[in-house]
Amino acid sequence: MKFPAYALDAGRLAALDGYKVLDTAPETGFDDIAALAAHICETPVALVSLVAVDRQWFKGRVGFDGCETDLGSSVCVHALVEPDLLVIPDLTEDPRTRDNPLVVGDPRIRFYAGAPLRTPEGHVIGSLCAIDVLPRPAGLADKQADMLRALARQVMTQMETRRLGMELERRMAQQASDAALLETSRADFRFLFDGIDDGFCVVEMKFDGARPVDYRFVEVNPAFVHQTGLGDAKGRWMREIAPDHEQHWFDIYGKVALTGEPVRFENEARQLGERWYEVHAFRVGDPALGHVGILFNDVSKRKSEERLRREIEVLQETINREISHRLKNSFAMVLAIAGQTLRTVTEQEAVAAFNRRIHALSRAHDLLIEQNWVAAEIEGVVRTVFDALAPRERLDIGGPALKLGARATLSVSLLLHELTANALKHGSLSNDGGRVSLVWRVQDDGGGETGLILDWRESGGPPVRETGRKGFGSRLIKQGILGTGGADIRYESSGFAATFNAPLAQVQQS
Amino acid sequence: MASTRKSILVVEDDSLLRMAAVDLVEEAGYDVVEAADAVQAIAILQGDADIALVFSDIDMPGGMDGIRLVAFIHERWPRIQTILTSGKFATAPDSLSADSLFFTKPYVESKLVEAFRKMIA
């Protein structure tokens, strides 16, 4: 079954779709027209038939069961391309319709007369048709044809009326919903505007040429007063309220009004009681009005806290520097006094040992000063002590990064100083080839407490034996880190070795 | 014999530390001249052509600290070597001329003597 290509024309289908009529409930107006058409044309059947993409659907009908058929059973589809009426006196003789299922089978229709349903734009969306089961060789009388055309126009008039009615309803519904939405957003905005703790105002900029010179408060929220200390600002000019208000405020808002680019910034308003504000400013409304919305918060407290904290830090650092300066001068003084006092002592070796210990202590202080007296990295402590006495390449070190507290820094410095001095004197650093290995680790001491283990091991030096000396150095070594007594001292065949351990919590305490 | 000996000028406002430094320089085998501040030091330098090295504290009263003193010396007497010391810094301060050596206080005496030997050999 072939039908005209125009049946599937996109413009035609869109025009039909625009009426939103397919599959709607029956309406008396259309059924009445169908009844009139049947009566006038003296046929048992008349249809207001709309030809859609895959079927014809009947908006009005008389004498026909079913509200639609497929396009294969449609005669109306051929009426779409007729300039005027399509009249087929005997459907069994027309090549377009003789194989039509409704012609071949029940209800065996024979006569068809259809008037096109033409939109104001010229598309044909279907036909008003009269159908009989008997052929009618004479077709329609002239009068019948005229009336059928008139009724078809009447169908379109009703279609247009129907569409306008729907459009009107849609617009009214839209307006109602817009109004409701507007009302809701107005209420929400008001609620926000009145309820927020942030200050909010809308200002109107005043320019002298391109230069912003003043602004007037168009709108202020209740928090505005609390945030600025300005009561009764609405309607007044800023220059009048605060003549010395900084020019940067006017410049920033003026730029927002001119460019429409929102800004976020922090700045100080001295005349509002030296307050600092965090501000978000954006253009509102018609750019020609020069209105700027300003959302702001008094952050003076945070600012002054920040300033105070910075001042304290600077002060703390100054104090630390001054104390350490004095401390180091005192060390220098002690050494000078010792040098003068012990000038004639015959045991100059002891004087030198004393000097070296004071130096070790002083260097430990240097490390702490760098860290503001909080903590020093263990590797730095080890390197500093060792480098002051012996060639760096003769020490092998290893262990995890670890901060020592202030007291432990001093203690470990003195301890390592004694170990290094002894190694230089009697141990593996007293010849050219010996070495020292220093390894540290953190481990559980078995009792649920974490400890720092420091392992000193000499190798390649001359044979060593316990000297039995009870000097300050030996005692310092035996006492271990922070005087905890955790020291295992061994004179092994490979050389002197000592393992120290101390609770990590104590070691890291500042 | 005496003419071949080199002089070192010690500048230190603390008398005890100055005394110790003077002893150190003498024991190292140099002639020593001492000053308590930068102004005295400059007066001495203007009248004595034999000074080869100035060893000065940084923190001193009198409006001119050791850093400015050595800057002045480098400009006026470029051949004089300079060493500075201070308890205020652990390492040489940034403002110090690269031509000067720096020792933090308290300094290790043997290291200082080593520096004397290298600089005025």
XYZ file of C-alpha atoms in Angstrom:
631
model
C 0.000 0.000 0.000
C 1.517 3.266 -1.086
C 0.622 6.683 0.243
C 1.849 10.182 -0.570
C 5.263 11.197 0.833
C 3.630 14.339 2.204
C 1.921 12.177 4.838
C 5.292 11.980 6.628
C 6.320 15.624 6.026
C 7.965 16.966 9.200
C 6.256 20.361 8.910
C 2.837 18.751 8.499
C 3.387 16.430 11.493
C 4.628 19.352 13.589
C 1.517 21.337 12.669
C -0.678 18.427 13.737
C 1.313 18.020 16.937
C 0.803 21.725 17.687
C -2.926 21.159 18.187
C -2.294 18.597 20.953
C -5.460 16.805 19.977
C -4.510 13.180 19.293
C -5.905 10.700 21.856
C -7.934 13.368 23.656
C -11.458 12.662 24.890
C -14.422 13.006 22.464
C -15.828 16.522 22.168
C -19.434 17.144 21.113
C -18.469 19.944 18.721
C -16.486 17.606 16.469
C -19.023 14.752 16.665
C -21.749 17.249 15.707
C -19.820 18.297 12.620
C -19.349 14.643 11.649
C -23.115 14.088 12.083
C -23.882 17.148 9.928
C -21.475 15.929 7.221
C -23.087 12.465 7.166
C -26.530 13.999 7.019
C -25.699 16.445 4.280
C -23.832 13.907 2.155
C -26.416 11.225 2.847
C -23.862 8.663 3.975
C -24.008 6.320 6.972
C -20.480 7.295 8.059
C -18.603 10.567 8.514
C -15.283 11.155 10.261
C -13.093 14.023 11.411
C -9.907 12.145 10.547
C -6.423 13.325 11.587
C -3.543 11.664 9.765
C -0.598 11.077 12.093
C 2.758 9.441 11.394
C 1.605 5.847 11.806
C -2.226 5.969 11.898
C -5.337 8.042 11.335
C -7.189 9.049 14.440
C -10.781 10.302 14.580
C -11.562 13.331 16.674
C -15.237 13.215 15.609
C -17.159 10.327 14.157
C -20.555 8.963 13.298
C -21.435 5.471 12.040
C -17.985 3.986 12.569
C -16.708 1.819 15.436
C -13.168 2.470 16.577
C -11.362 5.728 16.989
C -8.423 4.959 14.719
C -6.999 2.739 11.973
C -3.488 2.187 10.617
C -2.387 4.173 7.575
C -2.751 1.065 5.401
C -6.512 1.260 5.902
C -6.627 4.998 5.362
C -8.274 6.678 2.394
C -7.892 10.102 3.991
C -4.099 9.839 3.594
C -4.706 10.358 -0.146
C -6.838 13.409 0.511
C -3.816 15.157 2.056
C -2.323 16.002 -1.336
C -5.560 17.022 -3.097
C -5.965 20.731 -3.837
C -9.666 20.429 -3.086
C -12.073 17.631 -2.308
C -11.118 14.027 -2.896
C -14.141 12.202 -4.239
C -13.866 8.497 -5.190
C -17.214 7.182 -6.538
C -16.187 3.494 -6.364
C -13.238 2.585 -4.171
C -12.880 -0.856 -5.831
C -12.026 0.835 -9.112
C -9.427 3.305 -7.912
C -5.843 2.025 -7.905
C -5.170 3.896 -4.658
C -7.919 2.159 -2.747
C -8.952 -1.083 -4.402
C -6.617 -3.144 -2.161
C -7.576 -1.252 1.014
C -8.494 -3.765 3.777
C -11.665 -1.771 4.522
C -12.619 -2.047 0.862
C -11.626 -5.684 0.348
C -12.964 -6.834 3.718
C -15.523 -5.522 6.200
C -17.129 -3.070 6.294
C -16.570 -3.109 2.454
C -16.758 0.643 1.925
C -17.341 1.823 -1.625
C -17.808 5.604 -1.693
C -15.523 8.276 -0.273
C -15.715 12.080 -0.244
C -13.195 14.025 1.849
C -12.469 17.740 2.351
C -8.937 18.659 3.502
C -8.406 20.053 7.024
C -6.035 22.887 6.187
C -4.232 24.948 8.833
C -3.852 28.741 8.442
C -0.229 28.033 7.444
C -1.336 25.745 4.622
C -0.589 22.305 6.027
C -3.214 19.589 5.677
C -3.536 17.607 8.897
C -6.391 15.290 7.856
C -9.814 15.377 6.277
C -13.487 15.620 7.037
C -14.881 12.663 5.136
C -18.216 11.076 4.276
C -18.231 7.325 3.510
C -20.815 4.916 2.122
C -20.898 1.145 1.581
C -22.580 1.642 -1.812
C -20.748 3.096 -4.756
C -22.073 6.452 -5.893
C -21.195 6.974 -9.569
C -22.515 10.529 -9.570
C -20.370 11.567 -6.603
C -21.496 14.543 -4.531
C -23.959 17.155 -5.655
C -22.423 20.682 -5.894
C -24.294 21.822 -2.820
C -23.136 18.808 -0.830
C -19.556 19.484 -1.879
C -19.825 23.160 -0.815
C -21.272 22.195 2.554
C -18.552 19.566 3.103
C -15.890 22.231 2.434
C -17.637 24.631 4.814
C -17.838 21.984 7.527
C -14.122 21.187 7.056
C -13.335 24.884 7.633
C -15.550 24.711 10.668
C -13.466 21.799 12.006
C -10.347 23.914 11.671
C -12.019 26.856 13.387
C -12.835 24.607 16.301
C -9.287 23.215 16.299
C -7.871 26.767 16.448
C -10.266 27.769 19.223
C -9.347 24.666 21.128
C -5.626 25.415 20.748
C -6.001 29.049 21.852
C -7.965 27.892 24.881
C -5.192 25.511 25.845
C -2.505 28.157 25.334
C -4.455 30.584 27.486
C -4.780 27.998 30.256
C -1.077 27.212 30.022
C -0.129 30.883 30.305
C -2.409 31.466 33.206
C -0.977 28.449 35.013
C 2.534 29.663 34.240
C 1.753 33.114 35.562
C 0.267 31.682 38.716
C 3.303 29.513 39.287
C 5.680 32.404 38.492
C 3.858 34.571 40.954
C 3.985 31.860 43.589
C 7.679 31.341 42.943
C 8.386 35.048 43.107
C 6.462 35.307 46.336
C 8.373 32.362 47.784
C 11.746 33.727 46.734
C 10.844 37.173 48.041
C 9.918 35.634 51.366
C 13.080 33.496 51.381
C 15.211 36.498 50.520
C 13.579 38.598 53.220
C 14.095 35.803 55.718
C 17.763 35.534 54.768
C 18.240 39.265 54.621
C 16.723 39.771 58.051
C 18.034 36.622 59.657
C 21.711 36.366 58.753
C 24.429 37.506 61.122
C 26.413 38.887 58.211
C 25.828 42.510 57.407
C 24.165 43.117 54.073
C 23.417 46.299 52.229
C 22.717 47.535 48.745
C 24.387 50.806 47.873
C 23.978 53.174 44.974
C 27.269 54.529 43.694
C 27.845 58.177 42.901
C 30.478 58.995 40.316
C 32.312 62.152 39.359
C 33.069 61.201 35.764
C 34.530 57.713 36.127
C 35.695 58.361 39.687
C 33.555 56.894 42.462
C 33.075 59.618 45.075
C 30.310 58.398 47.372
C 27.549 55.875 47.876
C 24.103 55.909 49.389
C 22.516 53.052 51.328
C 19.467 51.807 49.434
C 18.819 48.827 51.675
C 20.397 47.599 54.923
C 19.625 44.457 56.908
C 19.199 44.298 60.712
C 22.715 42.843 61.241
C 24.147 45.882 59.441
C 23.835 48.039 62.560
C 25.624 45.537 64.752
C 28.328 44.991 62.135
C 29.053 48.656 61.442
C 27.807 50.540 64.464
C 25.832 52.741 62.061
C 22.160 53.101 62.988
C 19.702 54.724 60.614
C 21.969 54.439 57.601
C 19.284 53.663 55.030
C 18.886 56.488 52.532
C 21.986 58.348 53.766
C 25.314 58.974 52.017
C 28.476 57.337 53.347
C 30.534 60.547 53.141
C 27.949 62.234 55.321
C 28.031 59.391 57.894
C 31.801 58.856 57.879
C 33.635 61.679 56.059
C 37.025 59.997 56.521
C 35.956 56.555 55.295
C 38.908 55.304 53.260
C 38.868 55.985 49.505
C 39.688 52.316 48.772
C 36.135 51.308 49.754
C 34.661 53.711 47.190
C 37.163 52.600 44.550
C 36.415 48.903 45.045
C 32.618 49.290 44.985
C 32.834 51.735 42.085
C 34.748 49.147 40.069
C 32.152 46.482 40.882
C 29.358 48.817 39.746
C 31.158 49.636 36.485
C 32.489 46.205 35.533
C 29.976 43.862 37.146
C 32.854 41.692 38.380
C 32.238 40.512 41.934
C 35.080 40.849 44.468
C 36.029 39.277 47.783
C 38.503 41.071 50.002
C 39.465 42.068 53.530
C 40.120 45.656 54.497
C 40.157 48.068 57.363
C 37.621 50.795 58.129
C 39.266 53.090 60.652
C 36.397 55.483 61.108
C 34.029 52.641 61.932
C 36.052 51.981 65.081
C 39.151 50.479 63.467
C 37.245 47.447 62.331
C 38.422 44.895 59.813
C 35.862 43.514 57.387
C 35.672 40.473 55.190
C 33.609 41.575 52.200
C 31.861 40.085 49.190
C 30.579 42.753 46.803
C 28.623 42.192 43.591
C 26.521 44.212 41.187
C 22.753 43.941 41.597
C 19.941 44.930 39.258
C 20.214 47.066 36.145
C 23.865 48.119 35.589
C 22.637 51.654 34.831
C 21.480 52.016 38.436
C 25.019 51.573 39.792
C 23.760 49.331 42.592
C 26.191 47.135 44.482
C 25.246 44.405 46.941
C 27.668 44.139 49.857
C 27.779 41.125 52.134
C 30.254 41.613 54.946
C 31.489 40.405 58.279
C 33.389 42.107 61.085
C 36.622 40.106 61.432
C 38.394 42.553 63.758
C 38.659 39.954 66.495
C 40.347 37.425 64.238
C 42.599 40.145 62.812
C 43.694 41.364 66.197
C 44.265 37.801 67.353
C 46.396 37.176 64.292
C 48.330 40.362 64.909
C 48.822 39.500 68.560
C 49.969 35.996 67.697
C 52.482 37.399 65.204
C 53.725 39.928 67.737
C 54.108 37.223 70.374
C 56.020 35.021 67.952
C 58.359 37.868 67.061
C 58.791 38.716 70.736
C 59.409 35.084 71.619
C 62.032 34.828 68.940
C 63.694 38.034 70.067
C 63.756 36.795 73.651
C 65.153 33.433 72.590
C 67.869 35.119 70.552
C 68.751 37.446 73.399
C 68.871 34.627 75.950
C 71.016 32.455 73.741
C 73.275 35.372 72.951
C 73.808 35.962 76.636
C 74.211 32.278 77.305
C 76.898 31.953 74.699
C 78.660 35.052 75.961
C 78.548 33.443 79.395
C 80.147 30.283 78.024
C 82.857 32.455 76.480
C 83.277 34.176 79.836
C 83.547 30.855 81.684
C 86.223 29.724 79.254
C 88.120 32.999 79.651
C 87.980 32.766 83.446
C 89.046 29.135 83.347
C 91.850 30.013 80.971
C 93.119 32.731 83.296
C 92.559 30.761 86.501
C 94.050 27.483 85.311
C 96.974 29.061 83.463
C 99.525 27.692 85.896
C 97.940 24.290 86.482
C 100.256 21.537 85.371
C 97.429 19.209 84.308
C 96.772 21.151 81.078
C 95.101 18.056 79.596
C 92.286 18.406 82.120
C 91.934 22.094 81.283
C 91.628 21.199 77.588
C 88.978 18.542 78.381
C 87.039 21.128 80.354
C 87.214 23.583 77.468
C 86.004 20.971 75.021
C 83.029 20.045 77.197
C 81.937 23.657 77.460
C 82.228 23.929 73.683
C 80.123 20.799 73.195
C 77.441 22.280 75.423
C 77.574 25.563 73.542
C 77.164 23.862 70.169
C 74.173 21.933 71.495
C 72.649 25.286 72.379
C 73.275 26.508 68.833
C 71.204 23.603 67.516
C 68.377 24.416 69.899
C 68.406 28.106 69.017
C 67.874 27.224 65.363
C 64.721 25.339 66.385
C 63.552 28.058 68.772
C 64.395 25.849 71.731
C 61.778 23.266 70.858
C 63.606 20.310 69.419
C 66.577 19.295 67.316
C 66.868 16.545 64.718
C 69.013 13.697 66.105
C 71.175 13.427 62.973
C 72.092 17.113 63.245
C 73.044 16.631 66.890
C 75.264 13.650 66.079
C 76.962 15.392 63.152
C 77.576 18.610 65.074
C 79.244 16.879 67.993
C 81.346 14.551 65.881
C 82.404 17.082 63.248
C 83.773 19.395 65.931
C 86.275 16.755 67.022
C 87.002 14.243 64.261
C 86.963 13.828 60.465
C 83.391 13.323 59.298
C 84.202 10.382 56.986
C 85.234 8.159 59.891
C 81.703 8.048 61.300
C 78.944 5.850 59.848
C 75.484 6.803 61.018
C 72.020 5.416 60.478
C 68.569 5.684 61.923
C 65.135 7.160 61.425
C 64.396 10.906 61.489
C 63.677 11.795 65.087
C 63.327 15.013 67.071
C 65.076 15.276 70.412
C 63.640 17.531 73.098
C 65.735 20.380 74.511
C 67.051 18.480 77.530
C 67.811 15.335 75.541
C 69.645 17.435 72.949
C 72.026 18.713 75.650
C 72.383 15.276 77.230
C 73.006 13.391 73.978
C 75.487 16.093 72.898
C 77.568 15.719 76.054
C 77.372 11.930 75.922
C 78.523 11.742 72.298
C 81.184 14.313 73.041
C 82.706 12.058 75.729
C 82.473 8.964 73.504
C 84.169 10.765 70.615
C 86.864 12.270 72.849
C 87.617 8.821 74.314
C 87.748 7.235 70.880
C 90.235 9.915 69.793
C 92.359 9.293 72.847
C 92.328 5.519 73.279
C 89.900 4.003 70.782
C 89.301 3.554 67.082
C 89.925 7.212 66.225
C 93.369 7.197 67.830
C 94.956 5.595 64.754
C 94.525 6.330 61.032
C 92.207 3.509 59.981
C 89.638 2.957 62.756
C 85.994 3.800 62.402
C 82.931 4.489 64.501
C 79.405 3.357 63.736
C 76.463 5.061 65.421
C 73.024 3.605 64.852
C 69.758 4.541 66.540
C 66.278 3.075 66.439
C 62.974 3.296 68.231
C 61.617 0.087 69.751
C 59.311 -1.350 72.331
C 61.212 -2.042 75.537
C 59.055 -5.124 76.205
C 57.145 -3.417 78.963
C 54.776 -1.575 76.663
C 56.921 1.541 76.617
C 58.709 2.819 73.535
C 62.394 3.548 73.906
C 65.190 5.196 71.949
C 68.137 2.831 71.445
C 71.498 4.411 70.592
C 74.259 2.020 69.572
C 77.924 3.186 69.487
C 80.428 0.723 68.049
C 84.136 1.241 67.388
C 86.208 -0.909 65.024
C 89.687 -1.008 63.533
C 91.328 0.616 66.552
C 93.977 -0.726 68.944
C 92.903 -3.357 71.531
C 90.909 -1.802 74.366
C 90.421 -2.724 78.005
C 88.546 -1.215 80.861
C 90.713 1.508 82.427
C 88.860 1.544 85.728
C 88.960 5.324 85.700
C 86.272 7.151 87.624
C 86.579 10.441 85.721
C 83.718 12.790 84.867
C 83.651 11.503 81.277
C 83.281 7.828 82.262
C 80.580 8.651 84.764
C 78.700 10.705 82.194
C 78.793 7.748 79.805
C 77.611 5.276 82.489
C 74.664 7.487 83.339
C 73.417 7.284 79.750
C 70.886 9.535 78.046
C 69.267 12.016 80.455
C 70.945 10.192 83.350
C 68.476 7.289 83.019
C 71.272 4.751 83.582
C 70.295 2.745 80.524
C 73.870 2.094 79.403
C 75.448 -1.217 78.396
C 79.215 -0.710 78.077
C 81.363 -3.425 76.528
C 85.051 -3.814 75.754
C 84.890 -6.245 72.842
C 87.722 -7.712 70.781
C 86.669 -5.527 67.835
C 86.705 -2.414 69.990
C 84.750 -0.355 72.481
C 80.956 -0.590 72.231
C 78.091 0.956 74.180
C 74.308 0.704 73.867
C 72.102 3.307 75.480
C 68.382 3.340 75.857
C 65.939 5.825 77.281
C 62.144 6.173 77.218
C 61.145 7.973 74.025
C 58.609 10.098 75.866
C 61.366 11.548 78.066
C 63.727 11.970 75.148
C 61.175 13.979 73.173
C 59.929 16.056 76.079
C 60.933 19.644 75.530
C 113.651 39.709 64.689
C 110.968 41.919 66.144
C 110.330 43.574 62.790
C 109.294 40.248 61.227
C 106.641 39.627 63.872
C 103.114 40.385 62.714
C 100.655 42.330 64.851
C 97.067 41.373 65.548
C 94.518 43.908 66.802
C 91.954 42.467 69.224
C 88.675 44.441 69.442
C 86.360 43.350 72.272
C 84.300 45.435 74.677
C 84.245 42.828 77.450
C 87.523 43.167 79.327
C 87.661 39.581 80.516
C 87.091 38.163 77.031
C 89.598 40.701 75.656
C 92.184 39.569 78.184
C 91.682 35.918 77.193
C 91.944 36.774 73.492
C 95.095 38.825 74.057
C 96.706 35.891 75.909
C 95.746 33.584 73.074
C 97.299 35.812 70.418
C 100.496 36.239 72.380
C 100.806 32.527 73.043
C 100.377 31.943 69.327
C 103.467 34.074 68.798
C 102.090 37.363 67.513
C 102.370 40.916 68.751
C 99.039 42.091 70.059
C 97.282 45.439 70.252
C 93.901 45.821 71.946
C 90.866 48.069 71.567
C 87.555 48.190 73.464
C 85.413 49.447 70.576
C 85.444 50.301 66.867
C 86.421 53.942 67.331
C 89.505 53.006 69.341
C 90.324 50.318 66.796
C 90.244 52.803 63.903
C 92.412 55.269 65.840
C 94.980 52.514 66.398
C 94.906 51.395 62.754
C 95.508 54.969 61.581
C 98.674 55.203 63.638
C 100.126 51.682 63.213
C 101.034 50.337 59.794
C 102.177 46.931 61.027
C 98.800 45.404 61.898
C 98.141 42.419 59.639
C 94.895 41.132 61.111
C 91.958 42.441 63.123
C 90.070 40.022 65.359
C 86.862 41.723 66.478
C 83.670 41.103 68.362
C 80.476 42.002 66.419
C 78.279 43.309 69.237
C 79.889 46.400 70.665
C 78.645 49.719 72.023
C 79.531 53.066 70.470
C 77.430 53.137 67.326
C 79.669 51.011 65.128
C 79.517 47.244 65.334
C 82.110 44.751 64.149
C 80.438 44.212 60.787
C 80.649 47.909 59.946
C 84.154 48.078 61.329
C 85.471 45.372 59.000
C 83.605 46.934 56.054
C 85.433 50.184 56.846
C 88.764 48.380 57.189
C 88.331 46.545 53.880
C 87.787 49.827 52.115
C 90.456 51.813 53.856
C 93.169 49.161 54.385
C 92.391 46.366 51.934
C 95.480 44.358 52.906
C 94.400 43.863 56.512
C 92.754 40.495 57.209
C 89.660 40.329 59.428
C 88.022 37.742 61.684
C 84.762 38.348 63.528
C 83.164 36.613 66.485
C 79.739 36.803 68.116
C 77.451 34.885 70.424
C 74.477 36.246 68.532
C 74.884 34.030 65.507
C 75.644 30.338 65.147
C 76.982 30.881 61.632
C 78.274 33.931 59.754
C 75.540 36.599 59.409
C 74.447 37.368 55.835
C 75.559 40.983 56.068
C 79.163 39.958 56.665
C 81.681 40.490 53.838
C 82.885 37.259 52.258
C 86.473 38.369 52.895
C 86.024 37.947 56.645
C 86.086 34.760 58.682
C 83.493 34.166 61.389
C 83.651 32.236 64.683
C 80.663 31.786 66.943
C 81.231 32.382 70.670
C 82.634 30.606 72.526
C 85.274 29.918 69.862
C 87.630 26.956 69.922
C 91.023 28.504 70.537
C 93.042 26.051 68.466
C 90.789 26.651 65.434
C 91.219 30.395 65.778
C 95.005 30.105 65.929
C 94.881 27.915 62.842
C 92.988 30.710 61.061
C 95.619 33.295 62.141
C 98.357 31.167 60.645
C 96.542 30.717 57.333
C 95.578 34.338 56.926
C 98.892 35.983 57.768
C 101.420 33.383 56.687
